[in-house]
Amino acid sequence: QVQLVESGGGLVQPGGSLRLSCTVSRSIFSINAMGWYRRQAPGKERELVASITSGSSTTYADSVKGRFTISTDNAKNTVYLQMNTLSPEDTAVYYCNARLLNGLHFDNYWGQGTQVTVSS
């Protein structure tokens, strides 16, 4: 079992920055991959924003490349998403995700989500 708690969301003006944090209930070393997803509207699919593997390999959605950075602080069991040059299109509920290999499949764990609103 893994518990994830996000923080850092809020209201920001276009062009501004926010940093989201996700505190994990166990050592990040034991997790195969961590990621940030977002849902931009109710009923819309949750989409991958960024992910990082236990080997520090990162993946980004095309829409956030060059603006967002995912990182980890293993000593604090925390995953960050630094978001710069925000636009209204980045408005969404952001969810932290952890994937653990369980036999031949992965188990996914989710945080409760944190709202990010980009508006003037």
GROMACS .gro file of N, CA and C in nm:
model
  360
    1GLN      N    1   0.083  -0.120   0.000
    1GLN     CA    2   0.000   0.000   0.000
    1GLN      C    3   0.086   0.125   0.000
    2VAL      N    4   0.038   0.225  -0.071
    2VAL     CA    5   0.108   0.353  -0.079
    2VAL      C    6   0.004   0.463  -0.061
    3GLN      N    7   0.034   0.558   0.027
    3GLN     CA    8  -0.050   0.677   0.041
    3GLN      C    9   0.024   0.795  -0.018
    4LEU      N   10  -0.051   0.877  -0.090
    4LEU     CA   11   0.006   0.993  -0.157
    4LEU      C   12  -0.073   1.117  -0.116
    5VAL      N   13  -0.003   1.222  -0.080
    5VAL     CA   14  -0.070   1.346  -0.041
    5VAL      C   15  -0.009   1.461  -0.120
    6GLU      N   16  -0.093   1.524  -0.203
    6GLU     CA   17  -0.048   1.636  -0.286
    6GLU      C   18  -0.070   1.767  -0.212
    7SER      N   19   0.010   1.864  -0.250
    7SER     CA   20  -0.006   2.001  -0.201
    7SER      C   21   0.056   2.096  -0.301
    8GLY      N   22   0.025   2.225  -0.285
    8GLY     CA   23   0.089   2.326  -0.368
    8GLY      C   24   0.003   2.385  -0.477
    9GLY      N   25  -0.118   2.334  -0.494
    9GLY     CA   26  -0.206   2.391  -0.595
    9GLY      C   27  -0.257   2.527  -0.553
   10GLY      N   28  -0.327   2.591  -0.646
   10GLY     CA   29  -0.382   2.722  -0.614
   10GLY      C   30  -0.413   2.800  -0.739
   11LEU      N   31  -0.434   2.930  -0.719
   11LEU     CA   32  -0.465   3.022  -0.828
   11LEU      C   33  -0.339   3.099  -0.865
   12VAL      N   34  -0.310   3.104  -0.993
   12VAL     CA   35  -0.192   3.176  -1.040
   12VAL      C   36  -0.227   3.246  -1.170
   13GLN      N   37  -0.161   3.357  -1.195
   13GLN     CA   38  -0.185   3.431  -1.318
   13GLN      C   39  -0.112   3.367  -1.435
   14PRO      N   40  -0.160   3.387  -1.557
   14PRO     CA   41  -0.089   3.337  -1.674
   14PRO      C   42   0.055   3.386  -1.675
   15GLY      N   43   0.146   3.296  -1.709
   15GLY     CA   44   0.288   3.326  -1.707
   15GLY      C   45   0.355   3.299  -1.575
   16GLY      N   46   0.276   3.270  -1.474
   16GLY     CA   47   0.331   3.245  -1.340
   16GLY      C   48   0.380   3.103  -1.322
   17SER      N   49   0.421   3.074  -1.199
   17SER     CA   50   0.478   2.943  -1.166
   17SER      C   51   0.413   2.888  -1.040
   18LEU      N   52   0.412   2.757  -1.031
   18LEU     CA   53   0.369   2.686  -0.911
   18LEU      C   54   0.456   2.562  -0.898
   19ARG      N   55   0.472   2.517  -0.774
   19ARG     CA   56   0.538   2.388  -0.752
   19ARG      C   57   0.445   2.299  -0.671
   20LEU      N   58   0.412   2.185  -0.731
   20LEU     CA   59   0.332   2.085  -0.662
   20LEU      C   60   0.423   1.986  -0.590
   21SER      N   61   0.376   1.941  -0.476
   21SER     CA   62   0.450   1.841  -0.399
   21SER      C   63   0.361   1.719  -0.375
   22CYS      N   64   0.424   1.604  -0.372
   22CYS     CA   65   0.353   1.480  -0.342
   22CYS      C   66   0.436   1.403  -0.240
   23THR      N   67   0.383   1.393  -0.120
   23THR     CA   68   0.452   1.319  -0.015
   23THR      C   69   0.406   1.174  -0.017
   24VAL      N   70   0.503   1.084  -0.018
   24VAL     CA   71   0.477   0.941  -0.033
   24VAL      C   72   0.498   0.871   0.101
   25SER      N   73   0.414   0.771   0.128
   25SER     CA   74   0.417   0.707   0.260
   25SER      C   75   0.526   0.602   0.275
   26ARG      N   76   0.603   0.580   0.169
   26ARG     CA   77   0.713   0.485   0.178
   26ARG      C   78   0.829   0.535   0.094
   27SER      N   79   0.941   0.468   0.105
   27SER     CA   80   1.059   0.511   0.032
   27SER      C   81   1.033   0.511  -0.118
   28ILE      N   82   1.070   0.621  -0.183
   28ILE     CA   83   1.054   0.630  -0.328
   28ILE      C   84   1.140   0.527  -0.399
   29PHE      N   85   1.250   0.485  -0.334
   29PHE     CA   86   1.338   0.383  -0.394
   29PHE      C   87   1.262   0.254  -0.421
   30SER      N   88   1.157   0.229  -0.344
   30SER     CA   89   1.082   0.105  -0.358
   30SER      C   90   0.972   0.113  -0.463
   31ILE      N   91   0.956   0.227  -0.528
   31ILE     CA   92   0.849   0.251  -0.624
   31ILE      C   93   0.908   0.253  -0.765
   32ASN      N   94   0.842   0.184  -0.856
   32ASN     CA   95   0.896   0.171  -0.992
   32ASN      C   96   0.888   0.303  -1.071
   33ALA      N   97   0.780   0.375  -1.052
   33ALA     CA   98   0.767   0.502  -1.122
   33ALA      C   99   0.671   0.593  -1.047
   34MET      N  100   0.699   0.721  -1.051
   34MET     CA  101   0.610   0.823  -0.997
   34MET      C  102   0.568   0.915  -1.109
   35GLY      N  103   0.447   0.967  -1.099
   35GLY     CA  104   0.402   1.054  -1.206
   35GLY      C  105   0.302   1.157  -1.160
   36TRP      N  106   0.281   1.256  -1.245
   36TRP     CA  107   0.176   1.356  -1.226
   36TRP      C  108   0.082   1.346  -1.346
   37TYR      N  109  -0.047   1.339  -1.314
   37TYR     CA  110  -0.151   1.339  -1.415
   37TYR      C  111  -0.242   1.457  -1.390
   38ARG      N  112  -0.324   1.490  -1.488
   38ARG     CA  113  -0.421   1.596  -1.466
   38ARG      C  114  -0.551   1.566  -1.541
   39ARG      N  115  -0.657   1.617  -1.483
   39ARG     CA  116  -0.789   1.610  -1.547
   39ARG      C  117  -0.836   1.753  -1.564
   40GLN      N  118  -0.854   1.793  -1.687
   40GLN     CA  119  -0.882   1.933  -1.717
   40GLN      C  120  -1.030   1.968  -1.707
   41ALA      N  121  -1.116   1.868  -1.711
   41ALA     CA  122  -1.259   1.895  -1.698
   41ALA      C  123  -1.326   1.769  -1.648
   42PRO      N  124  -1.435   1.784  -1.573
   42PRO     CA  125  -1.508   1.665  -1.527
   42PRO      C  126  -1.548   1.578  -1.646
   43GLY      N  127  -1.528   1.449  -1.632
   43GLY     CA  128  -1.564   1.358  -1.739
   43GLY      C  129  -1.456   1.340  -1.843
   44LYS      N  130  -1.356   1.425  -1.840
   44LYS     CA  131  -1.246   1.412  -1.935
   44LYS      C  132  -1.145   1.312  -1.880
   45GLU      N  133  -1.076   1.246  -1.971
   45GLU     CA  134  -0.976   1.148  -1.929
   45GLU      C  135  -0.862   1.216  -1.853
   46ARG      N  136  -0.812   1.146  -1.755
   46ARG     CA  137  -0.693   1.193  -1.686
   46ARG      C  138  -0.574   1.168  -1.778
   47GLU      N  139  -0.489   1.268  -1.796
   47GLU     CA  140  -0.377   1.255  -1.888
   47GLU      C  141  -0.245   1.266  -1.813
   48LEU      N  142  -0.146   1.195  -1.866
   48LEU     CA  143  -0.013   1.201  -1.808
   48LEU      C  144   0.049   1.337  -1.836
   49VAL      N  145   0.104   1.397  -1.733
   49VAL     CA  146   0.176   1.523  -1.747
   49VAL      C  147   0.327   1.496  -1.748
   50ALA      N  148   0.373   1.421  -1.648
   50ALA     CA  149   0.515   1.391  -1.637
   50ALA      C  150   0.533   1.268  -1.550
   51SER      N  151   0.639   1.194  -1.575
   51SER     CA  152   0.668   1.077  -1.492
   51SER      C  153   0.819   1.063  -1.477
   52ILE      N  154   0.856   0.991  -1.373
   52ILE     CA  155   0.997   0.964  -1.348
   52ILE      C  156   1.009   0.823  -1.293
   53THR      N  157   1.102   0.747  -1.348
   53THR     CA  158   1.120   0.609  -1.304
   53THR      C  159   1.221   0.602  -1.190
   54SER      N  160   1.232   0.482  -1.132
   54SER     CA  161   1.329   0.462  -1.026
   54SER      C  162   1.472   0.481  -1.077
   55GLY      N  163   1.489   0.471  -1.209
   55GLY     CA  164   1.620   0.496  -1.268
   55GLY      C  165   1.639   0.640  -1.313
   56SER      N  166   1.545   0.727  -1.273
   56SER     CA  167   1.550   0.871  -1.302
   56SER      C  168   1.523   0.906  -1.448
   57SER      N  169   1.464   0.816  -1.521
   57SER     CA  170   1.424   0.847  -1.658
   57SER      C  171   1.292   0.924  -1.654
   58THR      N  172   1.285   1.035  -1.727
   58THR     CA  173   1.166   1.120  -1.724
   58THR      C  174   1.092   1.119  -1.857
   59THR      N  175   0.963   1.142  -1.847
   59THR     CA  176   0.876   1.154  -1.964
   59THR      C  177   0.784   1.272  -1.941
   60TYR      N  178   0.761   1.350  -2.048
   60TYR     CA  179   0.673   1.466  -2.039
   60TYR      C  180   0.571   1.465  -2.153
   61ALA      N  181   0.452   1.515  -2.123
   61ALA     CA  182   0.356   1.541  -2.229
   61ALA      C  183   0.412   1.651  -2.317
   62ASP      N  184   0.381   1.643  -2.447
   62ASP     CA  185   0.432   1.745  -2.539
   62ASP      C  186   0.390   1.885  -2.497
   63SER      N  187   0.272   1.896  -2.441
   63SER     CA  188   0.217   2.028  -2.407
   63SER      C  189   0.291   2.095  -2.292
   64VAL      N  190   0.371   2.020  -2.217
   64VAL     CA  191   0.440   2.080  -2.102
   64VAL      C  192   0.591   2.076  -2.114
   65LYS      N  193   0.642   2.016  -2.219
   65LYS     CA  194   0.787   2.007  -2.236
   65LYS      C  195   0.849   2.146  -2.238
   66GLY      N  196   0.958   2.160  -2.163
   66GLY     CA  197   1.027   2.288  -2.156
   66GLY      C  198   0.968   2.382  -2.054
   67ARG      N  199   0.851   2.349  -1.999
   67ARG     CA  200   0.787   2.436  -1.898
   67ARG      C  201   0.778   2.368  -1.762
   68PHE      N  202   0.755   2.237  -1.762
   68PHE     CA  203   0.737   2.163  -1.637
   68PHE      C  204   0.858   2.073  -1.613
   69THR      N  205   0.889   2.053  -1.486
   69THR     CA  206   0.998   1.963  -1.449
   69THR      C  207   0.955   1.876  -1.331
   70ILE      N  208   0.972   1.745  -1.347
   70ILE     CA  209   0.944   1.652  -1.239
   70ILE      C  210   1.075   1.616  -1.172
   71SER      N  211   1.071   1.606  -1.039
   71SER     CA  212   1.193   1.572  -0.965
   71SER      C  213   1.154   1.502  -0.836
   72THR      N  214   1.251   1.441  -0.773
   72THR     CA  215   1.226   1.372  -0.646
   72THR      C  216   1.328   1.415  -0.542
   73ASP      N  217   1.285   1.411  -0.418
   73ASP     CA  218   1.375   1.427  -0.303
   73ASP      C  219   1.361   1.297  -0.225
   74ASN      N  220   1.452   1.206  -0.246
   74ASN     CA  221   1.438   1.073  -0.186
   74ASN      C  222   1.446   1.077  -0.034
   75ALA      N  223   1.521   1.171   0.019
   75ALA     CA  224   1.533   1.182   0.164
   75ALA      C  225   1.401   1.223   0.228
   76LYS      N  226   1.321   1.297   0.153
   76LYS     CA  227   1.191   1.343   0.204
   76LYS      C  228   1.075   1.260   0.150
   77ASN      N  229   1.104   1.158   0.070
   77ASN     CA  230   0.997   1.078   0.006
   77ASN      C  231   0.896   1.168  -0.062
   78THR      N  232   0.945   1.262  -0.138
   78THR     CA  233   0.859   1.362  -0.201
   78THR      C  234   0.891   1.374  -0.349
   79VAL      N  235   0.786   1.389  -0.427
   79VAL     CA  236   0.797   1.412  -0.571
   79VAL      C  237   0.743   1.552  -0.598
   80TYR      N  238   0.812   1.625  -0.684
   80TYR     CA  239   0.773   1.763  -0.716
   80TYR      C  240   0.737   1.775  -0.863
   81LEU      N  241   0.653   1.872  -0.890
   81LEU     CA  242   0.628   1.914  -1.027
   81LEU      C  243   0.641   2.065  -1.029
   82GLN      N  244   0.751   2.112  -1.085
   82GLN     CA  245   0.772   2.255  -1.102
   82GLN      C  246   0.707   2.297  -1.232
   83MET      N  247   0.614   2.391  -1.223
   83MET     CA  248   0.538   2.434  -1.340
   83MET      C  249   0.567   2.582  -1.365
   84ASN      N  250   0.625   2.611  -1.480
   84ASN     CA  251   0.657   2.749  -1.516
   84ASN      C  252   0.579   2.790  -1.640
   85THR      N  253   0.573   2.919  -1.661
   85THR     CA  254   0.504   2.975  -1.778
   85THR      C  255   0.366   2.914  -1.794
   86LEU      N  256   0.290   2.919  -1.687
   86LEU     CA  257   0.157   2.857  -1.688
   86LEU      C  258   0.061   2.934  -1.776
   87SER      N  259  -0.029   2.859  -1.838
   87SER     CA  260  -0.132   2.918  -1.922
   87SER      C  261  -0.268   2.867  -1.876
   88PRO      N  262  -0.376   2.933  -1.915
   88PRO     CA  263  -0.510   2.886  -1.875
   88PRO      C  264  -0.536   2.740  -1.913
   89GLU      N  265  -0.471   2.693  -2.020
   89GLU     CA  266  -0.489   2.553  -2.062
   89GLU      C  267  -0.430   2.453  -1.961
   90ASP      N  268  -0.351   2.502  -1.867
   90ASP     CA  269  -0.296   2.415  -1.764
   90ASP      C  270  -0.390   2.401  -1.644
   91THR      N  271  -0.500   2.473  -1.647
   91THR     CA  272  -0.598   2.461  -1.540
   91THR      C  273  -0.652   2.319  -1.534
   92ALA      N  274  -0.644   2.258  -1.417
   92ALA     CA  275  -0.685   2.118  -1.403
   92ALA      C  276  -0.670   2.077  -1.257
   93VAL      N  277  -0.725   1.961  -1.227
   93VAL     CA  278  -0.692   1.894  -1.102
   93VAL      C  279  -0.572   1.803  -1.130
   94TYR      N  280  -0.468   1.819  -1.053
   94TYR     CA  281  -0.345   1.744  -1.071
   94TYR      C  282  -0.337   1.632  -0.968
   95TYR      N  283  -0.304   1.513  -1.016
   95TYR     CA  284  -0.299   1.395  -0.931
   95TYR      C  285  -0.159   1.335  -0.933
   96CYS      N  286  -0.115   1.295  -0.817
   96CYS     CA  287   0.010   1.223  -0.804
   96CYS      C  288  -0.018   1.073  -0.818
   97ASN      N  289   0.073   1.004  -0.884
   97ASN     CA  290   0.056   0.860  -0.910
   97ASN      C  291   0.182   0.784  -0.874
   98ALA      N  292   0.164   0.666  -0.819
   98ALA     CA  293   0.276   0.576  -0.793
   98ALA      C  294   0.245   0.440  -0.855
   99ARG      N  295   0.344   0.382  -0.922
   99ARG     CA  296   0.325   0.251  -0.985
   99ARG      C  297   0.423   0.153  -0.924
  100LEU      N  298   0.367   0.042  -0.875
  100LEU     CA  299   0.449  -0.062  -0.816
  100LEU      C  300   0.428  -0.193  -0.890
  101LEU      N  301   0.539  -0.256  -0.926
  101LEU     CA  302   0.529  -0.386  -0.991
  101LEU      C  303   0.480  -0.488  -0.889
  102ASN      N  304   0.376  -0.560  -0.928
  102ASN     CA  305   0.316  -0.662  -0.842
  102ASN      C  306   0.303  -0.789  -0.926
  103GLY      N  307   0.401  -0.874  -0.917
  103GLY     CA  308   0.400  -0.994  -1.001
  103GLY      C  309   0.421  -0.956  -1.145
  104LEU      N  310   0.319  -0.980  -1.228
  104LEU     CA  311   0.330  -0.952  -1.371
  104LEU      C  312   0.254  -0.826  -1.411
  105HIS      N  313   0.202  -0.752  -1.314
  105HIS     CA  314   0.131  -0.630  -1.349
  105HIS      C  315   0.172  -0.519  -1.253
  106PHE      N  316   0.128  -0.399  -1.286
  106PHE     CA  317   0.156  -0.283  -1.200
  106PHE      C  318   0.032  -0.247  -1.121
  107ASP      N  319   0.053  -0.213  -0.994
  107ASP     CA  320  -0.052  -0.152  -0.913
  107ASP      C  321  -0.035  -0.002  -0.919
  108ASN      N  322  -0.146   0.068  -0.935
  108ASN     CA  323  -0.145   0.214  -0.939
  108ASN      C  324  -0.208   0.270  -0.812
  109TYR      N  325  -0.143   0.372  -0.758
  109TYR     CA  326  -0.195   0.441  -0.641
  109TYR      C  327  -0.207   0.589  -0.675
  110TRP      N  328  -0.311   0.652  -0.619
  110TRP     CA  329  -0.341   0.791  -0.654
  110TRP      C  330  -0.357   0.876  -0.529
  111GLY      N  331  -0.317   1.002  -0.543
  111GLY     CA  332  -0.348   1.099  -0.440
  111GLY      C  333  -0.489   1.153  -0.462
  112GLN      N  334  -0.529   1.243  -0.375
  112GLN     CA  335  -0.666   1.297  -0.380
  112GLN      C  336  -0.681   1.408  -0.482
  113GLY      N  337  -0.569   1.460  -0.531
  113GLY     CA  338  -0.573   1.566  -0.631
  113GLY      C  339  -0.560   1.704  -0.570
  114THR      N  340  -0.503   1.794  -0.647
  114THR     CA  341  -0.492   1.934  -0.604
  114THR      C  342  -0.526   2.023  -0.723
  115GLN      N  343  -0.608   2.123  -0.698
  115GLN     CA  344  -0.659   2.209  -0.804
  115GLN      C  345  -0.555   2.315  -0.840
  116VAL      N  346  -0.531   2.329  -0.969
  116VAL     CA  347  -0.449   2.438  -1.022
  116VAL      C  348  -0.537   2.519  -1.116
  117THR      N  349  -0.547   2.648  -1.089
  117THR     CA  350  -0.626   2.737  -1.173
  117THR      C  351  -0.537   2.850  -1.222
  118VAL      N  352  -0.531   2.864  -1.354
  118VAL     CA  353  -0.450   2.970  -1.415
  118VAL      C  354  -0.546   3.070  -1.476
  119SER      N  355  -0.549   3.188  -1.417
  119SER     CA  356  -0.645   3.287  -1.461
  119SER      C  357  -0.600   3.426  -1.416
  120SER      N  358  -0.636   3.524  -1.498
  120SER     CA  359  -0.605   3.662  -1.461
  120SER      C  360  -0.724   3.725  -1.388
   0.00000   0.00000   0.00000
